[in-house]
mmCIF file of C-alpha atoms in Angstrom:
data_model
loop_
_atom_site.group_PDB
_atom_site.id
_atom_site.type_symbol
_atom_site.label_atom_id
_atom_site.label_comp_id
_atom_site.label_asym_id
_atom_site.label_seq_id
_atom_site.Cartn_x
_atom_site.Cartn_y
_atom_site.Cartn_z
ATOM 1 C CA MET A 1 105.890 44.581 86.930
ATOM 2 C CA ALA A 2 104.289 45.803 90.122
ATOM 3 C CA ASP A 3 104.259 49.528 90.718
ATOM 4 C CA ILE A 4 106.397 50.183 93.772
ATOM 5 C CA THR A 5 106.025 53.968 93.687
ATOM 6 C CA PRO A 6 104.982 55.027 97.171
ATOM 7 C CA ALA A 7 101.473 56.304 97.406
ATOM 8 C CA VAL A 8 101.200 60.042 97.671
ATOM 9 C CA THR A 9 98.633 61.095 100.181
ATOM 10 C CA ALA A 10 96.556 64.150 99.566
ATOM 11 C CA ALA A 11 98.009 67.236 101.152
ATOM 12 C CA PRO A 12 95.994 68.584 104.025
ATOM 13 C CA ALA A 13 93.986 71.676 103.363
ATOM 14 C CA PRO A 14 96.057 74.788 103.954
ATOM 15 C CA ARG A 15 95.521 76.106 107.404
ATOM 16 C CA ARG A 16 96.865 79.580 106.894
ATOM 17 C CA GLY A 17 93.863 80.654 104.841
ATOM 18 C CA ARG A 18 91.459 79.452 107.513
ATOM 19 C CA GLN A 19 93.496 81.159 110.231
ATOM 20 C CA LEU A 20 93.435 84.457 108.338
ATOM 21 C CA ARG A 21 89.680 84.196 107.870
ATOM 22 C CA ARG A 22 89.197 83.524 111.575
ATOM 23 C CA LEU A 23 91.414 86.474 112.474
ATOM 24 C CA SER A 24 89.550 88.771 110.093
ATOM 25 C CA ARG A 25 86.228 87.774 111.636
ATOM 26 C CA ARG A 26 87.559 88.582 115.102
ATOM 27 C CA LEU A 27 88.763 92.049 114.111
ATOM 28 C CA PRO A 28 86.560 94.850 115.460
ATOM 29 C CA LEU A 29 84.458 96.828 113.006
ATOM 30 C CA THR A 30 86.654 99.919 113.284
ATOM 31 C CA ALA A 31 89.720 97.882 112.294
ATOM 32 C CA LYS A 32 87.887 96.523 109.242
ATOM 33 C CA ILE A 33 86.896 100.052 108.262
ATOM 34 C CA GLY A 34 90.524 101.136 108.625
ATOM 35 C CA ALA A 35 91.708 98.227 106.484
ATOM 36 C CA ALA A 36 89.120 99.082 103.817
ATOM 37 C CA ILE A 37 90.262 102.718 103.705
ATOM 38 C CA LEU A 38 93.910 101.690 103.373
ATOM 39 C CA LEU A 39 92.998 99.205 100.644
ATOM 40 C CA PHE A 40 91.163 101.982 98.793
ATOM 41 C CA TRP A 41 94.226 104.219 98.838
ATOM 42 C CA ILE A 42 96.565 101.422 97.778
ATOM 43 C CA LEU A 43 94.275 100.547 94.866
ATOM 44 C CA THR A 44 94.096 104.239 94.011
ATOM 45 C CA VAL A 45 97.888 104.427 93.833
ATOM 46 C CA LEU A 46 97.959 101.441 91.482
ATOM 47 C CA THR A 47 95.085 102.437 89.187
ATOM 48 C CA VAL A 48 94.452 106.195 89.354
ATOM 49 C CA GLN A 49 96.420 106.769 86.154
ATOM 50 C CA PHE A 50 93.704 104.848 84.297
ATOM 51 C CA TRP A 51 90.743 106.673 85.826
ATOM 52 C CA PRO A 52 88.821 109.197 83.689
ATOM 53 C CA LEU A 53 90.146 112.182 85.629
ATOM 54 C CA ALA A 54 91.460 115.551 84.571
ATOM 55 C CA ASP A 55 95.199 115.989 84.181
ATOM 56 C CA PRO A 56 96.379 117.006 87.677
ATOM 57 C CA LEU A 57 98.967 119.377 86.216
ATOM 58 C CA ALA A 58 96.842 120.970 83.490
ATOM 59 C CA MET A 59 94.627 124.043 83.665
ATOM 60 C CA VAL A 60 91.176 122.587 83.046
ATOM 61 C CA GLY A 61 88.876 125.384 84.235
ATOM 62 C CA ARG A 62 88.639 128.901 85.527
ATOM 63 C CA ARG A 63 90.706 129.863 88.545
ATOM 64 C CA LEU A 64 89.408 129.342 92.091
ATOM 65 C CA GLN A 65 86.058 127.871 91.138
ATOM 66 C CA PRO A 66 84.114 126.341 94.074
ATOM 67 C CA PRO A 67 82.994 122.698 94.003
ATOM 68 C CA SER A 68 80.574 121.909 91.195
ATOM 69 C CA ALA A 69 79.364 119.021 89.063
ATOM 70 C CA ALA A 70 82.249 119.617 86.664
ATOM 71 C CA HIS A 71 84.889 119.914 89.378
ATOM 72 C CA TRP A 72 83.857 118.055 92.529
ATOM 73 C CA LEU A 73 86.395 119.836 94.738
ATOM 74 C CA GLY A 74 86.688 122.991 92.681
ATOM 75 C CA THR A 75 89.807 124.380 91.056
ATOM 76 C CA ASP A 76 92.934 125.937 92.515
ATOM 77 C CA ALA A 77 94.680 129.227 91.807
ATOM 78 C CA LEU A 78 95.973 127.886 88.479
ATOM 79 C CA GLY A 79 92.683 126.350 87.347
ATOM 80 C CA ARG A 80 93.709 122.759 88.103
ATOM 81 C CA ASP A 81 91.120 120.229 89.268
ATOM 82 C CA VAL A 82 91.547 119.731 93.040
ATOM 83 C CA PHE A 83 89.723 116.379 93.101
ATOM 84 C CA SER A 84 92.045 114.932 90.465
ATOM 85 C CA ARG A 85 95.096 116.359 92.206
ATOM 86 C CA THR A 86 94.003 114.882 95.540
ATOM 87 C CA LEU A 87 93.658 111.377 94.120
ATOM 88 C CA HIS A 88 96.877 111.646 92.126
ATOM 89 C CA GLY A 89 98.597 112.910 95.273
ATOM 90 C CA SER A 90 98.314 109.419 96.720
ATOM 91 C CA ILE A 91 100.966 108.350 94.199
ATOM 92 C CA TRP A 92 103.397 110.559 96.113
ATOM 93 C CA SER A 93 102.262 110.194 99.705
ATOM 94 C CA ILE A 94 101.418 106.482 100.063
ATOM 95 C CA PRO A 95 104.533 104.918 98.443
ATOM 96 C CA ILE A 96 106.806 107.295 100.372
ATOM 97 C CA ALA A 97 105.210 106.172 103.635
ATOM 98 C CA ILE A 98 105.621 102.509 102.661
ATOM 99 C CA VAL A 99 109.309 103.008 101.851
ATOM 100 C CA VAL A 100 110.008 104.994 105.030
ATOM 101 C CA VAL A 101 108.259 102.512 107.324
ATOM 102 C CA ALA A 102 109.902 99.532 105.597
ATOM 103 C CA CYS A 103 113.381 101.066 105.887
ATOM 104 C CA ALA A 104 112.854 102.158 109.488
ATOM 105 C CA VAL A 105 111.559 98.715 110.479
ATOM 106 C CA SER A 106 114.421 96.939 108.694
ATOM 107 C CA ILE A 107 117.216 99.112 110.086
ATOM 108 C CA GLY A 108 115.772 99.476 113.563
ATOM 109 C CA SER A 109 114.807 95.825 113.961
ATOM 110 C CA PHE A 110 118.206 94.605 112.761
ATOM 111 C CA LEU A 111 120.157 96.869 115.104
ATOM 112 C CA GLY A 112 117.751 96.270 117.987
ATOM 113 C CA ALA A 113 118.019 92.501 117.585
ATOM 114 C CA ILE A 114 121.829 92.637 117.540
ATOM 115 C CA SER A 115 121.826 94.929 120.572
ATOM 116 C CA GLY A 116 119.436 92.823 122.623
ATOM 117 C CA PHE A 117 120.812 89.390 121.772
ATOM 118 C CA PHE A 118 124.565 89.921 121.851
ATOM 119 C CA GLY A 119 124.743 92.739 124.408
ATOM 120 C CA GLY A 120 128.189 94.011 125.382
ATOM 121 C CA TRP A 121 129.725 96.765 123.322
ATOM 122 C CA TRP A 122 127.185 96.139 120.536
ATOM 123 C CA ASP A 123 124.445 97.099 122.958
ATOM 124 C CA THR A 124 126.361 100.101 124.273
ATOM 125 C CA ILE A 125 127.115 101.611 120.860
ATOM 126 C CA ILE A 126 123.681 101.018 119.342
ATOM 127 C CA MET A 127 121.710 102.234 122.337
ATOM 128 C CA ARG A 128 123.847 105.365 122.740
ATOM 129 C CA LEU A 129 123.110 106.156 119.105
ATOM 130 C CA VAL A 130 119.417 105.590 119.774
ATOM 131 C CA ASP A 131 119.526 107.828 122.845
ATOM 132 C CA VAL A 132 121.155 110.657 120.904
ATOM 133 C CA THR A 133 118.561 110.422 118.133
ATOM 134 C CA VAL A 134 115.476 110.297 120.345
ATOM 135 C CA ALA A 135 116.751 113.196 122.466
ATOM 136 C CA PHE A 136 115.379 115.568 119.808
ATOM 137 C CA PRO A 137 111.671 116.099 119.061
ATOM 138 C CA PRO A 138 110.896 114.033 115.928
ATOM 139 C CA ILE A 139 109.448 116.871 113.864
ATOM 140 C CA LEU A 140 112.361 119.194 114.659
ATOM 141 C CA LEU A 141 114.939 116.507 113.863
ATOM 142 C CA ALA A 142 113.219 115.701 110.570
ATOM 143 C CA MET A 143 113.089 119.395 109.668
ATOM 144 C CA ALA A 144 116.774 119.864 110.516
ATOM 145 C CA VAL A 145 117.928 116.861 108.487
ATOM 146 C CA ALA A 146 115.686 117.724 105.535
ATOM 147 C CA ALA A 147 116.922 121.324 105.598
ATOM 148 C CA MET A 148 120.550 120.157 105.522
ATOM 149 C CA LEU A 149 119.899 117.742 102.648
ATOM 150 C CA GLY A 150 117.719 120.136 100.666
ATOM 151 C CA PRO A 151 114.097 120.016 99.492
ATOM 152 C CA GLY A 152 112.726 116.944 97.748
ATOM 153 C CA LEU A 153 110.851 113.793 98.655
ATOM 154 C CA ALA A 154 113.980 111.631 98.577
ATOM 155 C CA ASN A 155 115.731 113.814 101.148
ATOM 156 C CA ALA A 156 112.556 114.074 103.222
ATOM 157 C CA SER A 157 112.345 110.274 103.207
ATOM 158 C CA ILE A 158 115.914 109.977 104.486
ATOM 159 C CA ALA A 159 115.098 112.455 107.252
ATOM 160 C CA MET A 160 112.021 110.468 108.287
ATOM 161 C CA VAL A 161 113.923 107.169 108.352
ATOM 162 C CA ILE A 162 116.489 108.787 110.662
ATOM 163 C CA VAL A 163 113.635 109.873 112.930
ATOM 164 C CA TRP A 164 111.818 106.525 112.986
ATOM 165 C CA TRP A 165 114.428 103.754 113.086
ATOM 166 C CA PRO A 166 115.318 104.235 116.812
ATOM 167 C CA ILE A 167 111.699 103.476 117.750
ATOM 168 C CA TYR A 168 111.946 100.025 116.192
ATOM 169 C CA ALA A 169 115.434 99.454 117.574
ATOM 170 C CA ARG A 170 114.167 99.967 121.119
ATOM 171 C CA LEU A 171 111.056 97.893 120.493
ATOM 172 C CA MET A 172 112.952 94.948 118.984
ATOM 173 C CA ARG A 173 115.649 95.072 121.664
ATOM 174 C CA ALA A 174 113.034 94.823 124.410
ATOM 175 C CA GLN A 175 111.368 91.864 122.693
ATOM 176 C CA VAL A 176 114.660 90.037 122.119
ATOM 177 C CA LEU A 177 115.748 90.535 125.734
ATOM 178 C CA GLU A 178 112.512 88.898 126.877
ATOM 179 C CA VAL A 179 112.440 86.023 124.371
ATOM 180 C CA LYS A 180 116.099 85.006 124.694
ATOM 181 C CA GLU A 181 115.516 84.054 128.344
ATOM 182 C CA ARG A 182 112.952 81.413 127.427
ATOM 183 C CA GLU A 183 113.737 77.741 127.867
ATOM 184 C CA HIS A 184 113.669 76.756 124.203
ATOM 185 C CA VAL A 185 116.266 79.427 123.390
ATOM 186 C CA GLU A 186 118.514 78.367 126.249
ATOM 187 C CA ALA A 187 118.168 74.762 125.087
ATOM 188 C CA ALA A 188 119.211 75.732 121.556
ATOM 189 C CA VAL A 189 122.267 77.562 122.899
ATOM 190 C CA ALA A 190 123.153 74.609 125.137
ATOM 191 C CA GLY A 191 122.827 72.328 122.116
ATOM 192 C CA GLY A 192 125.637 74.168 120.357
ATOM 193 C CA ALA A 193 123.630 76.267 117.893
ATOM 194 C CA GLY A 194 125.413 79.388 116.680
ATOM 195 C CA GLY A 195 124.346 82.794 117.923
ATOM 196 C CA LEU A 196 123.048 84.077 114.593
ATOM 197 C CA ARG A 197 121.112 80.866 113.972
ATOM 198 C CA VAL A 198 119.522 81.011 117.423
ATOM 199 C CA LEU A 199 118.586 84.640 116.837
ATOM 200 C CA ARG A 200 117.136 83.984 113.383
ATOM 201 C CA VAL A 201 115.338 80.692 114.061
ATOM 202 C CA HIS A 202 114.367 80.734 117.722
ATOM 203 C CA VAL A 203 114.120 84.389 118.752
ATOM 204 C CA LEU A 204 113.067 86.688 115.913
ATOM 205 C CA PRO A 205 109.920 84.760 114.865
ATOM 206 C CA LEU A 206 108.469 85.506 118.315
ATOM 207 C CA CYS A 207 109.310 89.213 118.253
ATOM 208 C CA TRP A 208 107.495 90.561 115.211
ATOM 209 C CA THR A 209 103.955 91.082 116.504
ATOM 210 C CA PRO A 210 104.589 94.377 118.380
ATOM 211 C CA THR A 211 106.650 95.612 115.438
ATOM 212 C CA LEU A 212 103.822 94.858 112.995
ATOM 213 C CA ILE A 213 101.303 96.708 115.152
ATOM 214 C CA ASN A 214 103.632 99.679 115.622
ATOM 215 C CA ALA A 215 104.427 99.866 111.911
ATOM 216 C CA THR A 216 100.723 99.869 111.053
ATOM 217 C CA MET A 217 100.057 102.791 113.367
ATOM 218 C CA ASP A 218 103.211 104.650 112.277
ATOM 219 C CA PHE A 219 102.204 104.497 108.603
ATOM 220 C CA GLY A 220 99.682 107.286 109.040
ATOM 221 C CA GLN A 221 102.114 109.318 111.128
ATOM 222 C CA VAL A 222 104.695 109.101 108.335
ATOM 223 C CA VAL A 223 102.114 110.354 105.820
ATOM 224 C CA LEU A 224 101.377 113.244 108.184
ATOM 225 C CA LEU A 225 105.058 114.088 108.721
ATOM 226 C CA ALA A 226 105.775 113.914 104.976
ATOM 227 C CA ALA A 227 102.906 116.325 104.372
ATOM 228 C CA SER A 228 104.250 118.604 107.108
ATOM 229 C CA LEU A 229 107.683 118.734 105.486
ATOM 230 C CA SER A 230 106.124 119.479 102.102
ATOM 231 C CA PHE A 231 103.949 122.154 103.708
ATOM 232 C CA ILE A 232 107.029 124.113 104.790
ATOM 233 C CA GLY A 233 108.857 123.514 101.507
ATOM 234 C CA LEU A 234 111.179 120.694 102.589
ATOM 235 C CA GLY A 235 109.373 117.818 100.860
ATOM 236 C CA ALA A 236 107.737 117.593 97.460
ATOM 237 C CA THR A 237 107.979 120.748 95.386
ATOM 238 C CA PRO A 238 105.330 122.324 93.107
ATOM 239 C CA PRO A 239 103.713 121.480 90.780
ATOM 240 C CA SER A 240 103.688 117.959 92.251
ATOM 241 C CA PRO A 241 100.184 117.145 93.575
ATOM 242 C CA GLU A 242 101.512 116.046 96.961
ATOM 243 C CA TRP A 243 99.032 116.476 99.794
ATOM 244 C CA GLY A 244 101.218 118.670 101.992
ATOM 245 C CA SER A 245 102.181 121.037 99.190
ATOM 246 C CA MET A 246 98.511 121.286 98.148
ATOM 247 C CA ILE A 247 97.542 122.291 101.688
ATOM 248 C CA SER A 248 100.359 124.837 101.646
ATOM 249 C CA GLU A 249 98.918 126.350 98.468
ATOM 250 C CA GLY A 250 95.477 126.587 100.062
ATOM 251 C CA ALA A 251 96.695 127.919 103.405
ATOM 252 C CA THR A 252 96.998 131.458 102.045
ATOM 253 C CA ARG A 253 93.456 131.434 100.629
ATOM 254 C CA PHE A 254 91.151 131.229 103.618
ATOM 255 C CA TYR A 255 87.933 131.783 101.675
ATOM 256 C CA ASP A 256 88.868 129.257 98.982
ATOM 257 C CA TRP A 257 88.582 126.435 101.502
ATOM 258 C CA TRP A 258 88.213 123.638 98.950
ATOM 259 C CA ILE A 259 91.866 123.848 97.862
ATOM 260 C CA ALA A 260 93.084 122.396 101.167
ATOM 261 C CA PHE A 261 89.941 120.417 102.006
ATOM 262 C CA GLY A 262 90.622 117.490 99.656
ATOM 263 C CA PRO A 263 94.225 116.734 100.646
ATOM 264 C CA GLY A 264 93.412 117.464 104.286
ATOM 265 C CA MET A 265 90.639 114.877 104.321
ATOM 266 C CA ALA A 266 92.901 112.404 102.500
ATOM 267 C CA ILE A 267 95.579 112.734 105.191
ATOM 268 C CA LEU A 268 92.953 112.490 107.936
ATOM 269 C CA SER A 269 91.501 109.319 106.419
ATOM 270 C CA VAL A 270 94.913 107.605 106.285
ATOM 271 C CA VAL A 271 95.832 108.614 109.845
ATOM 272 C CA LEU A 272 92.488 107.429 111.241
ATOM 273 C CA ALA A 273 92.583 104.220 109.185
ATOM 274 C CA THR A 274 96.019 103.209 110.444
ATOM 275 C CA SER A 275 95.038 104.099 114.004
ATOM 276 C CA PHE A 276 91.858 101.997 113.794
ATOM 277 C CA LEU A 277 93.658 99.045 112.211
ATOM 278 C CA GLY A 278 96.603 99.210 114.607
ATOM 279 C CA ASP A 279 94.321 99.335 117.647
ATOM 280 C CA GLY A 280 92.332 96.392 116.309
ATOM 281 C CA LEU A 281 95.442 94.302 115.690
ATOM 282 C CA ARG A 282 96.793 95.118 119.148
ATOM 283 C CA ASP A 283 93.538 94.093 120.835
ATOM 284 C CA LEU A 284 93.357 90.932 118.726
ATOM 285 C CA PHE A 285 96.873 89.767 119.559
ATOM 286 C CA ASP A 286 96.444 90.738 123.216
ATOM 287 C CA ARG A 287 93.418 88.428 123.417
ATOM 288 C CA ARG A 288 95.317 85.617 121.701
ATOM 289 C CA SER A 289 98.258 85.904 124.103
ATOM 290 C CA ALA A 290 96.045 86.144 127.183
#
């Protein structure tokens, strides 16, 4: 009996991999350096528990010893290894920033999309809420909310989400207002497609690029704000090796500079890395859209 099974043609080579490689080659050097630094910290978060480092909470040497071969960044006032505490501090600082940015992007983008696409009283209510929130300086609002909720990283995270979501609501609303006027969206509406389907299928896919760039650059700012809240006692609490609380411990010991040097450089590296990568992505997508 003849085989009537239709011939299956070989699938074309995936294009997404080639597109990503082309995009990575077009990124400026500073953006690649920023991406490498962020990758280092993410890998550190995932693997630092398996590194041959001193216990970040244990007294492993004499108090306030300067950097040496045994302790690369010295020891703190309790004899704990500052180098180990700095690397272990990424377990606190990096995941918190990821959670805060993800929540702020999700909440802000959802409300901004609803506001921009449907307009009317949706737009009025959401944008008045945004206006009230952004009327306060971000650091002061975060401090006020964290103080009301009490110290702790969970409460600090809630405070930072409250500070950041209006930024993404405004950004997404502006993008949706521009995209929904395009011909293909008007054609979909004229064809009888429902509002939510038009928003999900025809509008939102064209609105994510500015949000991605903004989220990349905000990641470092969230790390910095989380450290600031911990510095004043509204974030992580001792003995947690969180970068802000470590800097707070070293702030009272001017001559023992190494206590704050490690976490300070860690925060600086993350802020610069996200700035470099965000600028590179913005320039790359600007060239593509030109």
